[in-house]
CSV table of C-alpha atoms in Angstrom, one decimal:
chain,number,residue,atom,x,y,z
A,1,UNK,CA,-35.7,23.2,40.8
A,2,UNK,CA,-36.7,19.6,40.6
A,3,UNK,CA,-39.6,18.7,38.3
A,4,UNK,CA,-41.3,16.8,41.2
A,5,UNK,CA,-40.8,17.8,44.8
A,6,UNK,CA,-41.7,16.1,48.0
A,7,UNK,CA,-41.1,16.9,51.6
A,8,UNK,CA,-38.5,14.2,52.6
A,9,UNK,CA,-39.8,13.9,56.1
A,10,UNK,CA,-39.5,11.9,58.1
A,11,UNK,CA,-43.0,12.1,59.4
A,12,UNK,CA,-43.3,10.4,62.8
A,13,UNK,CA,-46.9,10.0,63.9
A,14,UNK,CA,-48.8,7.8,66.4
A,15,UNK,CA,-50.8,4.9,65.3
A,16,UNK,CA,-54.4,5.9,64.5
A,17,UNK,CA,-53.4,9.4,63.4
A,18,UNK,CA,-54.3,11.0,60.0
A,19,UNK,CA,-51.3,12.1,57.9
A,20,UNK,CA,-51.1,13.9,54.6
A,21,UNK,CA,-48.3,14.4,52.1
A,22,UNK,CA,-48.1,16.8,49.3
A,23,UNK,CA,-46.2,16.6,46.1
A,24,UNK,CA,-45.7,19.5,43.7
A,25,UNK,CA,-44.8,19.3,40.0
A,26,UNK,CA,-43.5,22.0,37.8
A,27,UNK,CA,-44.4,20.9,34.2
A,28,UNK,CA,-47.9,21.6,33.0
A,29,UNK,CA,-47.5,18.8,30.4
A,30,UNK,CA,-48.0,16.4,33.3
A,31,UNK,CA,-50.7,14.0,32.4
A,32,UNK,CA,-51.0,11.2,34.9
A,33,UNK,CA,-50.1,10.8,38.5
A,34,UNK,CA,-49.4,7.9,40.9
A,35,UNK,CA,-48.4,7.2,44.5
A,36,UNK,CA,-46.0,4.4,45.1
A,37,UNK,CA,-45.0,2.9,48.4
A,38,UNK,CA,-41.5,1.6,49.0
A,39,UNK,CA,-40.4,-0.4,52.0
A,40,UNK,CA,-36.8,-0.5,53.2
A,41,UNK,CA,-34.6,-2.4,50.7
A,42,UNK,CA,-37.6,-3.4,48.6
A,43,UNK,CA,-38.9,-2.4,45.2
A,44,UNK,CA,-41.5,0.4,44.8
A,45,UNK,CA,-45.1,-0.8,44.6
A,46,UNK,CA,-48.0,1.0,43.1
A,47,UNK,CA,-50.3,2.3,45.9
A,48,UNK,CA,-52.8,4.1,43.8
A,49,UNK,CA,-53.3,6.2,40.7
A,50,UNK,CA,-54.5,9.8,41.1
A,51,UNK,CA,-57.5,10.9,39.2
A,52,UNK,CA,-58.7,14.4,38.5
A,53,UNK,CA,-61.8,14.0,40.6
A,54,UNK,CA,-59.9,12.5,43.5
A,55,UNK,CA,-60.1,8.9,44.5
A,56,UNK,CA,-60.2,6.8,47.6
A,57,UNK,CA,-59.0,3.3,48.4
A,58,UNK,CA,-59.9,2.3,51.9
A,59,UNK,CA,-58.0,4.5,54.3
A,60,UNK,CA,-56.1,6.2,51.5
A,61,UNK,CA,-57.3,9.3,49.6
A,62,UNK,CA,-55.5,10.9,46.7
A,63,UNK,CA,-56.3,14.3,45.3
A,64,UNK,CA,-55.1,16.3,42.3
A,65,UNK,CA,-55.0,20.0,42.0
A,66,UNK,CA,-54.0,20.9,38.4
A,67,UNK,CA,-54.4,24.7,38.9
A,68,UNK,CA,-51.8,24.7,41.7
A,69,UNK,CA,-49.9,21.7,40.3
A,70,UNK,CA,-49.8,19.4,43.3
A,71,UNK,CA,-51.1,16.0,44.3
A,72,UNK,CA,-51.8,14.8,47.8
A,73,UNK,CA,-52.1,11.6,49.7
A,74,UNK,CA,-54.1,11.3,52.9
A,75,UNK,CA,-53.8,8.3,55.2
A,76,UNK,CA,-56.5,7.9,57.8
A,77,UNK,CA,-56.3,5.7,60.9
A,78,UNK,CA,-52.7,5.0,60.2
A,79,UNK,CA,-51.3,1.5,61.0
A,80,UNK,CA,-47.8,0.4,62.0
A,81,UNK,CA,-47.6,-1.3,58.6
A,82,UNK,CA,-48.0,2.0,56.8
A,83,UNK,CA,-44.4,2.9,57.8
A,84,UNK,CA,-42.6,3.2,54.5
A,85,UNK,CA,-41.4,5.8,52.0
A,86,UNK,CA,-44.1,7.2,49.7
A,87,UNK,CA,-43.1,8.2,46.2
A,88,UNK,CA,-45.0,10.7,44.1
A,89,UNK,CA,-44.8,9.8,40.3
A,90,UNK,CA,-45.7,12.1,37.5
A,91,UNK,CA,-46.0,11.1,33.8
A,92,UNK,CA,-45.3,13.9,31.3
A,93,UNK,CA,-46.9,13.5,28.0
A,94,UNK,CA,-45.4,15.3,25.0
A,95,UNK,CA,-46.5,15.2,21.4
A,96,UNK,CA,-44.3,12.3,20.5
A,97,UNK,CA,-42.9,10.9,23.8
A,98,UNK,CA,-43.6,10.5,27.4
A,99,UNK,CA,-41.5,10.6,30.5
A,100,UNK,CA,-42.0,9.3,34.0
A,101,UNK,CA,-40.5,11.3,36.9
A,102,UNK,CA,-40.2,10.0,40.4
A,103,UNK,CA,-40.1,12.3,43.4
A,104,UNK,CA,-37.4,11.6,46.0
A,105,UNK,CA,-40.0,10.2,48.5
A,106,UNK,CA,-41.5,11.1,51.9
A,107,UNK,CA,-40.6,8.8,54.8
A,108,UNK,CA,-43.3,7.9,57.2
A,109,UNK,CA,-42.8,6.2,60.5
A,110,UNK,CA,-45.8,5.1,62.5
A,111,UNK,CA,-45.1,4.7,66.3
A,112,UNK,CA,-47.2,2.5,68.6
B,1,UNK,CA,-50.9,-7.3,37.2
B,2,UNK,CA,-47.4,-7.5,35.6
B,3,UNK,CA,-45.1,-10.3,36.5
B,4,UNK,CA,-41.6,-9.2,36.3
B,5,UNK,CA,-38.6,-11.1,37.4
B,6,UNK,CA,-35.0,-10.2,38.2
B,7,UNK,CA,-32.0,-12.5,38.8
B,8,UNK,CA,-29.9,-12.8,40.7
B,9,UNK,CA,-31.5,-11.3,43.8
B,10,UNK,CA,-28.0,-10.7,45.4
B,11,UNK,CA,-24.6,-10.7,43.7
B,12,UNK,CA,-21.2,-10.2,45.3
B,13,UNK,CA,-18.4,-10.1,42.7
B,14,UNK,CA,-14.8,-9.0,42.4
B,15,UNK,CA,-13.6,-5.9,40.6
B,16,UNK,CA,-13.0,-6.3,36.9
B,17,UNK,CA,-15.6,-9.1,36.3
B,18,UNK,CA,-18.2,-8.9,33.6
B,19,UNK,CA,-21.7,-9.3,34.9
B,20,UNK,CA,-25.2,-9.4,33.4
B,21,UNK,CA,-28.3,-8.7,35.4
B,22,UNK,CA,-31.4,-10.4,34.0
B,23,UNK,CA,-34.9,-9.0,33.8
B,24,UNK,CA,-37.9,-10.6,32.2
B,25,UNK,CA,-41.6,-9.8,32.1
B,26,UNK,CA,-44.4,-12.0,31.0
B,27,UNK,CA,-47.1,-9.4,30.3
B,28,UNK,CA,-45.9,-8.3,26.8
B,29,UNK,CA,-45.2,-4.7,28.0
B,30,UNK,CA,-43.6,-2.5,25.4
B,31,UNK,CA,-41.7,-0.4,27.8
B,32,UNK,CA,-38.9,-1.5,30.1
B,33,UNK,CA,-36.6,0.4,32.4
B,34,UNK,CA,-33.6,0.1,34.6
B,35,UNK,CA,-33.2,2.2,37.7
B,36,UNK,CA,-30.3,2.4,40.1
B,37,UNK,CA,-31.0,3.2,43.8
B,38,UNK,CA,-28.6,3.4,46.8
B,39,UNK,CA,-30.0,2.8,50.3
B,40,UNK,CA,-32.2,5.6,51.5
B,41,UNK,CA,-31.7,7.5,48.3
B,42,UNK,CA,-33.9,8.3,45.3
B,43,UNK,CA,-34.3,6.3,42.1
B,44,UNK,CA,-32.2,7.1,39.1
B,45,UNK,CA,-33.2,6.1,35.6
B,46,UNK,CA,-30.2,4.6,33.8
B,47,UNK,CA,-31.7,2.9,30.7
B,48,UNK,CA,-35.0,2.5,29.1
B,49,UNK,CA,-36.5,0.8,26.1
B,50,UNK,CA,-39.8,1.4,24.2
B,51,UNK,CA,-39.7,-1.8,22.3
B,52,UNK,CA,-37.6,-4.4,20.6
B,53,UNK,CA,-34.3,-3.0,19.3
B,54,UNK,CA,-34.9,0.3,21.0
B,55,UNK,CA,-32.7,1.4,23.9
B,56,UNK,CA,-31.9,4.8,25.3
B,57,UNK,CA,-29.8,6.1,28.1
B,58,UNK,CA,-31.6,7.5,31.1
B,59,UNK,CA,-31.0,10.6,33.3
B,60,UNK,CA,-28.1,9.2,35.2
B,61,UNK,CA,-24.9,8.4,33.3
B,62,UNK,CA,-24.0,4.7,33.7
B,63,UNK,CA,-21.2,2.5,32.4
B,64,UNK,CA,-23.6,-0.3,31.9
B,65,UNK,CA,-25.2,-1.3,28.6
B,66,UNK,CA,-28.6,-2.9,27.8
B,67,UNK,CA,-30.1,-4.8,25.0
B,68,UNK,CA,-33.7,-5.5,23.9
B,69,UNK,CA,-33.8,-8.4,21.4
B,70,UNK,CA,-37.1,-9.8,22.7
B,71,UNK,CA,-40.0,-8.0,24.1
B,72,UNK,CA,-39.9,-9.9,27.4
B,73,UNK,CA,-36.2,-9.6,28.1
B,74,UNK,CA,-34.1,-6.6,29.0
B,75,UNK,CA,-30.7,-7.6,30.4
B,76,UNK,CA,-28.2,-5.1,31.8
B,77,UNK,CA,-24.5,-5.7,31.4
B,78,UNK,CA,-21.4,-4.3,33.2
B,79,UNK,CA,-18.3,-5.2,31.2
B,80,UNK,CA,-15.9,-4.5,34.1
B,81,UNK,CA,-17.4,-4.2,37.6
B,82,UNK,CA,-16.0,-1.6,40.0
B,83,UNK,CA,-16.8,-0.9,43.7
B,84,UNK,CA,-18.6,2.3,42.6
B,85,UNK,CA,-21.1,0.1,40.8
B,86,UNK,CA,-22.3,-1.3,44.2
B,87,UNK,CA,-26.0,-0.5,44.4
B,88,UNK,CA,-29.5,-1.9,44.0
B,89,UNK,CA,-30.6,-2.2,40.4
B,90,UNK,CA,-34.4,-2.2,39.8
B,91,UNK,CA,-36.0,-3.3,36.5
B,92,UNK,CA,-39.5,-2.1,35.6
B,93,UNK,CA,-42.0,-2.4,32.8
B,94,UNK,CA,-45.2,-0.6,31.7
B,95,UNK,CA,-47.8,-0.9,29.0
B,96,UNK,CA,-48.3,1.7,26.4
B,97,UNK,CA,-51.4,3.8,27.0
B,98,UNK,CA,-52.5,5.9,24.0
B,99,UNK,CA,-54.1,8.5,26.2
B,100,UNK,CA,-51.8,8.7,29.2
B,101,UNK,CA,-48.6,7.8,27.5
B,102,UNK,CA,-47.6,5.3,30.2
B,103,UNK,CA,-49.5,3.0,32.4
B,104,UNK,CA,-48.1,2.6,35.9
B,105,UNK,CA,-44.7,1.0,36.3
B,106,UNK,CA,-44.4,-2.5,37.7
B,107,UNK,CA,-41.1,-3.3,39.4
B,108,UNK,CA,-39.1,-6.4,39.8
B,109,UNK,CA,-37.7,-7.2,43.2
B,110,UNK,CA,-34.3,-5.9,42.3
B,111,UNK,CA,-30.7,-7.1,42.2
B,112,UNK,CA,-28.5,-6.0,45.1
B,113,UNK,CA,-25.0,-5.8,43.6
B,114,UNK,CA,-21.8,-5.6,45.7
B,115,UNK,CA,-18.5,-5.2,44.0
B,116,UNK,CA,-15.5,-6.0,46.2
C-alpha cells in the first residue's frame, strides 16, 4: 500500500461546479500537509498548506482529518484555468529526520 | 518565495555523452532535491541533500550523481547518457523548519532531457 494515496481521476466537471478531492495517508508520523498544482509539462507549484483547523484561500478550501488520516481539497466555482493535476504532499517527521512524500496526483479537467 | 533556477531548460544529446544539469537557489535553503518525472507520471525522488557536503540517494535508483559543495548549488551529473535517461528532471529546495521538519518545496522549472 502506498504511503499517500489519491484517486487519479480524471475528474471532468463543468465550469462553475464544485469539486472535491481526498488524499489518504498511512503513516501517523505525518506532521504537515500541502496541496500542489501541476500543469502539463510544468513544475509543481504550491497551492496551499493544510492546517489542522482547516483553511481557505479564495475558492479553495483544505481540510485535515487526523483521526481518519486524510486531507481534502475543495474547489468552488471552478474555472477553466483550474484544469491541472493536484498533488497531495505529506511530510513525515521522525525523531531525527523528516521525509516528504508526494501522492501520484489527481487530474482535473474543467469543461466549458 | 524561493528563487530556484535550472539550466538548461531543454537538452537533446547523444548516447554516451557526459551531462551536468544545473540547479541553483538564492534563498539559502538547507535542503535540496532532485526528482525525475516522465510525462503524465508521478514524481520520483532520486537525490537529496540536507546541507553542504551532504548527499543521499532517493527512493528511485538512478545512475546519476550529485554534489553539494555550496549551499546554493546542487548539480546533477550523468557520466554516460542513455536513451533510458530521457525524462524531465526537477530540482527543488526547502527551508529547515524546527517544528514541521520541512517547509514546502519550491521547484525549479525543470530540465527536459532527451537522449538519442
